[in-house]
Amino acid sequence: MTDTQVKHSRSVTKAVVPAAGLGTRFLPATKAMPKEMLPIVDKPAIQYVVEEAASAGLGDVLIITGRNKDNLLNHFDSVPELEYSLERKGDEGKLDKVRESSEVAEVHFLRQGQPLGLGHAVGRARCHVGDESFAVLLGDDLIDPRDPLLDRMIAEHDSRGATVIALMEVPRESVHLYGCAAVETTDDPDVVRITGLIEKPSAEEAPSNLAIIGRYVLRPEIFDVIDELPPGRGGEIQLTDALNYLAEGKGDGPVYGVIFRGRRYDTGDRADWIKANVLLGVDHEELGDEITEWVIGFADRLREQRSEG
Ligand code: UTP
């Protein structure tokens, strides 16, 4: 079997990408534009996410939208007048770039209605996903394309019949920014069994330094759990609370975590967004040399200024 055939024979074929949050950490840039549309070098963050889903064999992508959804819809649609103009000029390179996002996957859209929390956004996907397992990729969470993660998560879901969550080791003092997992080790150093989850705990409450990052492979039972869930932290329907219910053994299957050790950027956070642009910029095939030279010169100047001051 080829790689593609292996991917297609898997139980998971659909991806859900929640992109309906308010993006208040990035105001005013996000006043009239979803944060998922902020560019990283030359592509909106969400395009990397949809490309990641497609390269893991998930060619059916449902984006959950909120206010200002038009930018998102337009980005994954074709633009006949622009394509026609580039065709006439014979500019194949730019034509490919324009078409990339409309051809990468079969992209569907669904409105969340009200931004009642990530759990609520995922719950809205039920009518599209049906009775199948599916992946969730947060639209503002960028996994570096050079460090694939989803393939591994889907393989663990398939072999263990489990809900699978991506986890990342973070410093104890940052754990309050994430959902955090209580875990038991397995014989694989990159896989843990999750026994509990808590959303944004204090350093004292945190059961570990393993933080939830924005990739999940979920079984359809999650929808019933979300439907019954009372609002949690911040008055929102929290996906972490639904997953905690399953991790405590109240559902049909176990919950496992895959520990991600690669590069990942929270593009809804201003500092992380700037870092993502620099890190992907220095490795960019057209811009890399120019950006690298500039960063080195800039770092030298900063160092000089600091030693003088
Ligand atoms: P965040 O926790 O980053 O929240 O959402 P936010 O509201 O979007 O951003 P800030 O904190 O105000 O800056 C994590 C992911 O869940 C989606 C977001 O779009 C993001 O991809 N989300 C969140 C929804 O789709 N709906 C919601 O109601 C909340």
PDB file of C-alpha atoms in Angstrom, residues 72-186:
ATOM      1  CA  LEU A  72     -12.433  33.042   5.856  1.00  0.00           C
ATOM      2  CA  LEU A  73     -14.997  31.905   3.313  1.00  0.00           C
ATOM      3  CA  ASN A  74     -13.411  33.972   0.563  1.00  0.00           C
ATOM      4  CA  HIS A  75      -9.936  32.681   1.316  1.00  0.00           C
ATOM      5  CA  PHE A  76     -10.914  29.065   0.632  1.00  0.00           C
ATOM      6  CA  ASP A  77     -12.946  29.962  -2.459  1.00  0.00           C
ATOM      7  CA  SER A  78     -11.680  30.510  -6.002  1.00  0.00           C
ATOM      8  CA  VAL A  79     -11.261  34.090  -7.314  1.00  0.00           C
ATOM      9  CA  PRO A  80     -12.020  33.931 -11.076  1.00  0.00           C
ATOM     10  CA  GLU A  81     -11.112  37.567 -11.877  1.00  0.00           C
ATOM     11  CA  LEU A  82      -7.713  37.351 -10.152  1.00  0.00           C
ATOM     12  CA  GLU A  83      -6.976  33.935 -11.674  1.00  0.00           C
ATOM     13  CA  TYR A  84      -7.964  35.200 -15.137  1.00  0.00           C
ATOM     14  CA  SER A  85      -5.680  38.215 -14.814  1.00  0.00           C
ATOM     15  CA  LEU A  86      -2.703  36.057 -13.694  1.00  0.00           C
ATOM     16  CA  GLU A  87      -3.413  33.527 -16.459  1.00  0.00           C
ATOM     17  CA  ARG A  88      -3.311  36.300 -19.070  1.00  0.00           C
ATOM     18  CA  LYS A  89       0.044  37.461 -17.699  1.00  0.00           C
ATOM     19  CA  GLY A  90       1.284  33.854 -17.707  1.00  0.00           C
ATOM     20  CA  ASP A  91       2.260  34.191 -14.032  1.00  0.00           C
ATOM     21  CA  GLU A  92       2.073  30.508 -13.095  1.00  0.00           C
ATOM     22  CA  GLY A  93       3.839  30.980  -9.741  1.00  0.00           C
ATOM     23  CA  LYS A  94       1.286  33.449  -8.391  1.00  0.00           C
ATOM     24  CA  LEU A  95      -1.572  31.489  -9.952  1.00  0.00           C
ATOM     25  CA  ASP A  96      -0.486  28.408  -7.978  1.00  0.00           C
ATOM     26  CA  LYS A  97      -0.419  30.462  -4.782  1.00  0.00           C
ATOM     27  CA  VAL A  98      -3.946  31.765  -5.374  1.00  0.00           C
ATOM     28  CA  ARG A  99      -5.262  28.271  -6.115  1.00  0.00           C
ATOM     29  CA  GLU A 100      -3.470  26.497  -3.233  1.00  0.00           C
ATOM     30  CA  SER A 101      -6.084  27.370  -0.636  1.00  0.00           C
ATOM     31  CA  SER A 102      -9.117  26.575  -2.788  1.00  0.00           C
ATOM     32  CA  GLU A 103      -7.736  23.173  -3.804  1.00  0.00           C
ATOM     33  CA  VAL A 104      -6.085  21.924  -0.611  1.00  0.00           C
ATOM     34  CA  ALA A 105      -9.165  20.155   0.807  1.00  0.00           C
ATOM     35  CA  GLU A 106     -12.931  20.017   0.608  1.00  0.00           C
ATOM     36  CA  VAL A 107     -13.658  22.884   3.021  1.00  0.00           C
ATOM     37  CA  HIS A 108     -17.095  23.352   4.636  1.00  0.00           C
ATOM     38  CA  PHE A 109     -18.282  26.107   6.955  1.00  0.00           C
ATOM     39  CA  LEU A 110     -20.698  26.201   9.849  1.00  0.00           C
ATOM     40  CA  ARG A 111     -21.559  29.138  12.086  1.00  0.00           C
ATOM     41  CA  GLN A 112     -21.158  28.706  15.807  1.00  0.00           C
ATOM     42  CA  GLY A 113     -23.951  31.221  16.448  1.00  0.00           C
ATOM     43  CA  GLN A 114     -22.671  32.538  19.742  1.00  0.00           C
ATOM     44  CA  PRO A 115     -19.092  32.163  21.023  1.00  0.00           C
ATOM     45  CA  LEU A 116     -20.080  30.012  24.009  1.00  0.00           C
ATOM     46  CA  GLY A 117     -16.711  28.277  24.253  1.00  0.00           C
ATOM     47  CA  LEU A 118     -14.536  25.734  22.460  1.00  0.00           C
ATOM     48  CA  GLY A 119     -16.655  22.788  23.672  1.00  0.00           C
ATOM     49  CA  HIS A 120     -19.742  24.421  22.219  1.00  0.00           C
ATOM     50  CA  ALA A 121     -17.954  25.084  18.894  1.00  0.00           C
ATOM     51  CA  VAL A 122     -16.936  21.404  18.649  1.00  0.00           C
ATOM     52  CA  GLY A 123     -20.471  20.311  19.605  1.00  0.00           C
ATOM     53  CA  ARG A 124     -21.829  22.226  16.615  1.00  0.00           C
ATOM     54  CA  ALA A 125     -19.913  19.870  14.291  1.00  0.00           C
ATOM     55  CA  ARG A 126     -22.145  16.892  15.129  1.00  0.00           C
ATOM     56  CA  CYS A 127     -24.427  17.278  12.104  1.00  0.00           C
ATOM     57  CA  HIS A 128     -21.412  17.237   9.761  1.00  0.00           C
ATOM     58  CA  VAL A 129     -19.317  14.571  11.478  1.00  0.00           C
ATOM     59  CA  GLY A 130     -22.071  12.107  12.365  1.00  0.00           C
ATOM     60  CA  ASP A 131     -21.139   8.858  14.098  1.00  0.00           C
ATOM     61  CA  GLU A 132     -17.437   8.842  13.208  1.00  0.00           C
ATOM     62  CA  SER A 133     -14.220   9.677  14.975  1.00  0.00           C
ATOM     63  CA  PHE A 134     -12.757  13.000  13.852  1.00  0.00           C
ATOM     64  CA  ALA A 135      -9.810  15.312  14.433  1.00  0.00           C
ATOM     65  CA  VAL A 136     -10.006  18.808  15.897  1.00  0.00           C
ATOM     66  CA  LEU A 137      -7.299  21.317  14.946  1.00  0.00           C
ATOM     67  CA  LEU A 138      -7.515  24.737  16.571  1.00  0.00           C
ATOM     68  CA  GLY A 139      -7.392  27.381  13.880  1.00  0.00           C
ATOM     69  CA  ASP A 140      -4.990  29.616  15.801  1.00  0.00           C
ATOM     70  CA  ASP A 141      -2.587  26.864  16.822  1.00  0.00           C
ATOM     71  CA  LEU A 142       0.178  26.305  14.314  1.00  0.00           C
ATOM     72  CA  ILE A 143       2.194  23.097  14.353  1.00  0.00           C
ATOM     73  CA  ASP A 144       5.350  23.628  12.335  1.00  0.00           C
ATOM     74  CA  PRO A 145       4.823  21.742   9.042  1.00  0.00           C
ATOM     75  CA  ARG A 146       8.271  20.142   9.533  1.00  0.00           C
ATOM     76  CA  ASP A 147       7.159  18.426  12.775  1.00  0.00           C
ATOM     77  CA  PRO A 148       4.107  16.288  11.908  1.00  0.00           C
ATOM     78  CA  LEU A 149       1.884  15.229  14.810  1.00  0.00           C
ATOM     79  CA  LEU A 150      -1.578  14.239  13.567  1.00  0.00           C
ATOM     80  CA  ASP A 151      -0.488  11.018  11.845  1.00  0.00           C
ATOM     81  CA  ARG A 152       0.884   9.745  15.145  1.00  0.00           C
ATOM     82  CA  MET A 153      -2.287  10.747  17.023  1.00  0.00           C
ATOM     83  CA  ILE A 154      -4.549   9.000  14.518  1.00  0.00           C
ATOM     84  CA  ALA A 155      -2.416   5.845  14.717  1.00  0.00           C
ATOM     85  CA  GLU A 156      -2.763   5.846  18.550  1.00  0.00           C
ATOM     86  CA  HIS A 157      -6.532   6.389  18.241  1.00  0.00           C
ATOM     87  CA  ASP A 158      -6.801   3.453  15.853  1.00  0.00           C
ATOM     88  CA  SER A 159      -4.619   1.022  17.797  1.00  0.00           C
ATOM     89  CA  ARG A 160      -5.966   1.862  21.298  1.00  0.00           C
ATOM     90  CA  GLY A 161      -9.589   2.703  20.444  1.00  0.00           C
ATOM     91  CA  ALA A 162      -8.979   5.888  22.421  1.00  0.00           C
ATOM     92  CA  THR A 163      -9.653   9.588  22.476  1.00  0.00           C
ATOM     93  CA  VAL A 164      -6.231  11.182  21.886  1.00  0.00           C
ATOM     94  CA  ILE A 165      -5.055  14.637  22.963  1.00  0.00           C
ATOM     95  CA  ALA A 166      -1.805  16.400  22.038  1.00  0.00           C
ATOM     96  CA  LEU A 167       0.244  17.457  25.067  1.00  0.00           C
ATOM     97  CA  MET A 168       3.373  19.553  25.407  1.00  0.00           C
ATOM     98  CA  GLU A 169       5.772  20.004  28.326  1.00  0.00           C
ATOM     99  CA  VAL A 170       5.669  23.616  29.558  1.00  0.00           C
ATOM    100  CA  PRO A 171       7.431  25.394  32.437  1.00  0.00           C
ATOM    101  CA  ARG A 172       5.418  25.122  35.688  1.00  0.00           C
ATOM    102  CA  GLU A 173       4.972  28.906  35.810  1.00  0.00           C
ATOM    103  CA  SER A 174       3.138  28.843  32.431  1.00  0.00           C
ATOM    104  CA  VAL A 175       0.782  25.974  33.180  1.00  0.00           C
ATOM    105  CA  HIS A 176      -2.027  28.375  34.231  1.00  0.00           C
ATOM    106  CA  LEU A 177      -2.335  29.443  30.562  1.00  0.00           C
ATOM    107  CA  TYR A 178      -3.360  25.944  29.371  1.00  0.00           C
ATOM    108  CA  GLY A 179      -5.499  22.926  30.090  1.00  0.00           C
ATOM    109  CA  CYS A 180      -3.356  20.524  32.111  1.00  0.00           C
ATOM    110  CA  ALA A 181      -3.321  16.701  32.300  1.00  0.00           C
ATOM    111  CA  ALA A 182      -2.948  14.194  35.148  1.00  0.00           C
ATOM    112  CA  VAL A 183      -1.210  11.219  33.567  1.00  0.00           C
ATOM    113  CA  GLU A 184       0.142   7.697  33.990  1.00  0.00           C
ATOM    114  CA  THR A 185       3.159   6.637  31.971  1.00  0.00           C
ATOM    115  CA  THR A 186       3.017   3.867  29.359  1.00  0.00           C
TER     116      THR A 186
END
